[in-house]
Amino acid sequence: MQYEELYIRYSRQLKLPELGLAGQEKLQQASVLIVGVGGLGCPAAQYLAAAGVGRIGLLDGDQVEASNLHRQVLFLEDDLGRNKAEAAQEHLSRQNSHIKIEAYPEHLSASNAMNYFQAFDIVMDGTDSFTSKYLINDAALKSGKPWVYASIYKYEGQLSVFNYQNGPSLRCLFSNPPWKEIRCEITGVLGVLPGIMGVKQAAEVLKIILGLGKVSAGKLKLYHLLDDEVQELRISRNAEQIKRVMDKPLEEEKMHCEFAHTHFTYLDVREPEEMPKGLAPHILTIPLSELRNRQKEIPFDRDIYVFCQSGKRSREAIHLLQKEFGFRNLIQVEGGIFALQNGR
Amino acid sequence: MRIRIKYFGWIAEQVNKREEDLELDLNSLNELKDYLKNKNQFQEDSSIRYAVNQELVDDAKLQDNDLVALLPPFAGG
């Protein structure tokens, strides 16, 4: 870009004395990988591209769906069915043709994460699953990259910068993902919330690149949309958690993902008094003692993952349902709820 | 003593409030965890983290007017 063109284009941020031409040069030299180009990733990508971040990688294996449009405002109706990373690349390149925008139309995995992370300075989390967030965390630790985390639940958002200047990681906050996955597709979300959180993430990315202000490392910001309140909790680095990641090969938290996946159906055969409250709608609860009378409630047409407390009764339940009612679609969750909760 | 409790995420939803003040006679966060477990107003999950006066801790001594936050992980995006 010609100096004059650059000067005009970025004039409003160049005027900030903390930024100036030196700051713009830092932005031009910087590279950011956005993992997940959805509710969080879209607004972040838009502001980072507009600010002149020199190289932006967009990683997403999903297609634009009609139900995305209310919050992923970068996408147009014409984009339905297109890969998100590719559609976003096209729009962003038209917003700023002077920066490099790379589309990677695939999902983050344990086998590709290290290659991607090593090729960028900063990673921004725009994902919506525990599996992805923990994979980002572990790959960021192993590749020594800071990453900007955000998560939303209904009207609440969490934000932090992890692995920044020897700060804490996601596992220092939550050592393991929970056994229950909650997603927008079940809980619902107002489009502005990921918009706000994604823009906050972009602000953290810019602060890291420019060395401006206080980066939100070592603290978790909790935002509540309905009363516009932000609270802050301090997180300390847990050396043991970090060592645990460094000592083992990179792997995905698979069991949780499978268990939590809303496309799967589960059957909980524990007795009512030991069942946890608030289970998701895709988990059927029929105690072993009532199984014979209520077997008609169990679908035949899809795989059902059967679990109990330890794995003993689910085996019994499957045996009973197969022998007496001819079920052929039952899969036992080895080790029961304990295994699910501990990620084994 | 009086403890102010703040609930986040799906915990707030299950207890149907975002904060409350409790008059309690106990000394530590672990005792408070047991108390809440017995009240059984939300689903127990080993991944829930607790903060006392904005500091995430596993256990801590509690004093009058302390602020305790209950934080569940969530992963929406």
Coordinates of N, CA, C and O in Angstrom, one line a residue, chain A residues 127-130 133 151-154 156 158 172-174 178-180 182 184 220 222 224 227 231-235 276-277, chain B residues 6 8-10 12-14 18 40-47 49 51 53-56 69 71-77:
Chain A
T127 N -14.6 -20.9 19.0 CA -15.3 -22.2 18.9 C -16.5 -22.3 19.9 O -16.6 -21.4 20.8
D128 N -17.2 -23.3 19.8 CA -18.4 -23.5 20.6 C -18.5 -24.9 21.3 O -19.6 -25.4 21.5
S129 N -17.3 -25.5 21.5 CA -17.4 -26.8 22.2 C -16.2 -26.9 23.1 O -15.1 -26.3 22.9
F130 N -16.4 -27.7 24.2 CA -15.3 -27.9 25.1 C -14.1 -28.6 24.4 O -13.0 -28.3 24.7
K133 N -12.1 -26.1 22.7 CA -11.4 -25.1 23.6 C -10.3 -25.7 24.3 O -9.2 -25.1 24.5
S151 N -16.4 -17.6 25.9 CA -17.5 -18.6 25.9 C -18.7 -17.9 26.3 O -18.7 -16.9 27.1
I152 N -19.9 -18.3 25.7 CA -21.1 -17.7 26.1 C -22.1 -18.8 26.6 O -22.0 -19.9 26.2
Y153 N -23.0 -18.3 27.5 CA -24.1 -19.2 27.9 C -25.3 -18.2 28.1 O -25.3 -17.4 28.9
K154 N -26.3 -18.4 27.2 CA -27.5 -17.5 27.3 C -27.1 -16.1 27.3 O -26.7 -15.5 26.3
E156 N -24.8 -14.7 29.3 CA -23.5 -14.5 30.0 C -22.3 -14.8 29.1 O -22.4 -15.7 28.3
Q158 N -17.9 -15.3 29.2 CA -16.6 -15.4 29.9 C -15.5 -15.0 28.9 O -15.6 -15.4 27.7
C172 N -5.9 -24.2 34.2 CA -5.7 -23.6 35.6 C -7.1 -23.1 36.1 O -7.2 -22.9 37.3
L173 N -8.0 -22.8 35.2 CA -9.3 -22.3 35.6 C -10.2 -23.5 35.8 O -10.8 -23.7 36.9
F174 N -10.4 -24.3 34.7 CA -11.2 -25.5 34.8 C -10.3 -26.6 34.3 O -10.0 -26.7 33.1
P178 N -16.5 -30.3 31.8 CA -17.6 -31.0 32.5 C -18.1 -32.2 31.6 O -17.8 -32.2 30.5
W179 N -18.9 -33.0 32.2 CA -19.5 -34.1 31.4 C -20.6 -33.6 30.6 O -21.1 -34.3 29.6
K180 N -21.1 -32.5 30.9 CA -22.3 -32.0 30.2 C -22.0 -30.8 29.3 O -21.4 -29.8 29.7
I182 N -23.2 -27.8 26.8 CA -24.3 -26.9 26.6 C -24.0 -26.1 25.4 O -23.0 -25.4 25.4
C184 N -25.4 -23.4 22.1 CA -26.4 -22.4 21.6 C -27.6 -23.1 21.0 O -28.7 -22.6 21.1
L220 N -10.4 -13.7 34.8 CA -11.6 -14.1 34.0 C -12.6 -13.0 34.1 O -13.0 -12.6 35.2
L222 N -16.3 -11.7 33.5 CA -17.6 -12.3 33.4 C -18.6 -11.2 33.0 O -18.8 -10.2 33.8
H224 N -22.4 -9.9 31.9 CA -23.8 -10.3 31.9 C -24.6 -9.2 31.0 O -24.5 -8.0 31.3
D227 N -27.9 -6.8 32.5 CA -27.7 -5.6 33.3 C -26.3 -4.9 32.9 O -25.9 -4.0 33.6
Q231 N -17.8 -8.6 35.8 CA -17.2 -8.9 37.1 C -15.9 -9.6 36.7 O -15.7 -10.1 35.6
E232 N -15.0 -9.6 37.7 CA -13.6 -10.1 37.4 C -13.2 -11.1 38.5 O -13.4 -10.8 39.7
L233 N -12.7 -12.2 38.1 CA -12.1 -13.2 39.0 C -10.6 -13.4 38.7 O -10.2 -13.5 37.6
R234 N -9.8 -13.5 39.8 CA -8.4 -13.7 39.5 C -8.1 -15.2 39.4 O -8.5 -16.0 40.2
I235 N -7.3 -15.6 38.4 CA -6.9 -17.0 38.2 C -5.4 -17.1 38.4 O -4.7 -16.3 37.8
P276 N -28.7 -36.9 38.6 CA -28.5 -35.5 38.7 C -29.6 -34.7 38.1 O -30.3 -35.3 37.2
K277 N -29.8 -33.5 38.5 CA -30.9 -32.7 38.0 C -30.5 -32.0 36.7 O -29.3 -31.9 36.4
Chain B
K6 N -22.7 -15.5 44.7 CA -23.1 -15.2 43.4 C -23.0 -16.4 42.5 O -22.1 -17.2 42.6
F8 N -23.3 -18.2 38.7 CA -23.1 -17.9 37.3 C -23.6 -19.1 36.4 O -23.8 -20.2 36.9
G9 N -23.8 -18.8 35.1 CA -24.2 -19.8 34.1 C -25.4 -20.6 34.5 O -26.4 -20.1 35.0
W10 N -25.3 -21.9 34.2 CA -26.5 -22.8 34.5 C -26.8 -23.0 36.0 O -27.9 -23.4 36.3
A12 N -26.9 -20.5 38.2 CA -27.9 -19.4 38.4 C -29.3 -19.8 38.0 O -30.3 -19.5 38.6
E13 N -29.3 -20.5 36.8 CA -30.6 -20.9 36.3 C -31.2 -21.9 37.2 O -32.4 -21.9 37.4
Q14 N -30.5 -22.9 37.6 CA -31.0 -24.0 38.5 C -31.5 -23.5 39.8 O -32.5 -23.9 40.3
R18 N -29.4 -15.0 40.8 CA -28.0 -14.7 40.5 C -27.2 -14.4 41.7 O -26.0 -14.5 41.7
N40 N -29.0 -29.1 47.8 CA -29.4 -29.8 46.5 C -30.2 -28.9 45.6 O -31.2 -29.4 45.0
Q41 N -29.8 -27.7 45.4 CA -30.6 -26.8 44.5 C -30.0 -26.8 43.1 O -30.7 -26.3 42.2
F42 N -28.8 -27.3 42.9 CA -28.3 -27.3 41.6 C -27.5 -28.6 41.4 O -27.1 -29.3 42.4
Q43 N -27.2 -29.0 40.2 CA -26.6 -30.2 39.9 C -25.1 -30.2 40.2 O -24.4 -29.3 39.8
E44 N -24.7 -31.1 41.1 CA -23.3 -31.2 41.4 C -22.4 -31.5 40.2 O -22.8 -32.3 39.4
D45 N -21.3 -30.8 40.1 CA -20.4 -31.2 39.0 C -19.0 -30.9 39.5 O -18.7 -29.8 40.0
S46 N -18.1 -31.8 39.3 CA -16.7 -31.6 39.8 C -16.0 -30.5 39.1 O -15.0 -30.0 39.5
S47 N -16.6 -30.0 37.9 CA -15.9 -29.0 37.2 C -16.2 -27.6 37.7 O -15.6 -26.6 37.3
R49 N -16.1 -24.3 39.7 CA -15.0 -23.6 40.5 C -15.6 -22.6 41.4 O -16.7 -22.0 41.1
A51 N -14.9 -19.0 43.8 CA -14.0 -17.9 44.1 C -14.4 -17.3 45.4 O -15.6 -17.1 45.7
N53 N -14.0 -13.8 47.4 CA -13.6 -12.4 47.2 C -12.8 -12.3 45.9 O -11.6 -11.8 45.9
Q54 N -13.3 -12.8 44.8 CA -12.8 -12.6 43.4 C -11.5 -13.5 43.2 O -10.9 -13.3 42.1
E55 N -11.1 -14.3 44.1 CA -9.9 -15.1 43.9 C -10.4 -16.6 43.8 O -11.0 -17.1 44.7
L56 N -10.1 -17.3 42.7 CA -10.4 -18.7 42.5 C -9.6 -19.5 43.4 O -8.4 -19.5 43.4
A69 N -18.3 -16.8 44.8 CA -18.9 -17.0 43.5 C -18.8 -18.5 43.1 O -17.8 -19.1 43.3
L71 N -18.9 -20.8 39.8 CA -18.7 -20.7 38.4 C -18.6 -22.0 37.7 O -17.7 -22.8 37.9
P72 N -19.6 -22.3 36.8 CA -19.5 -23.5 36.0 C -18.8 -23.2 34.7 O -18.9 -22.1 34.2
P73 N -18.1 -24.2 34.1 CA -17.6 -23.9 32.7 C -18.8 -24.0 31.7 O -19.7 -24.7 31.9
F74 N -18.6 -23.2 30.7 CA -19.5 -23.3 29.5 C -18.8 -23.0 28.3 O -17.7 -22.5 28.3
A75 N -19.3 -23.5 27.2 CA -18.4 -23.5 26.0 C -19.1 -22.9 24.7 O -18.7 -23.1 23.6
G76 N -20.2 -22.2 24.9 CA -20.9 -21.6 23.7 C -20.1 -20.6 23.0 O -19.2 -20.0 23.5
G77 N -20.5 -20.4 21.7 CA -19.7 -19.4 20.9 C -20.5 -19.0 19.7 O -21.6 -19.5 19.5

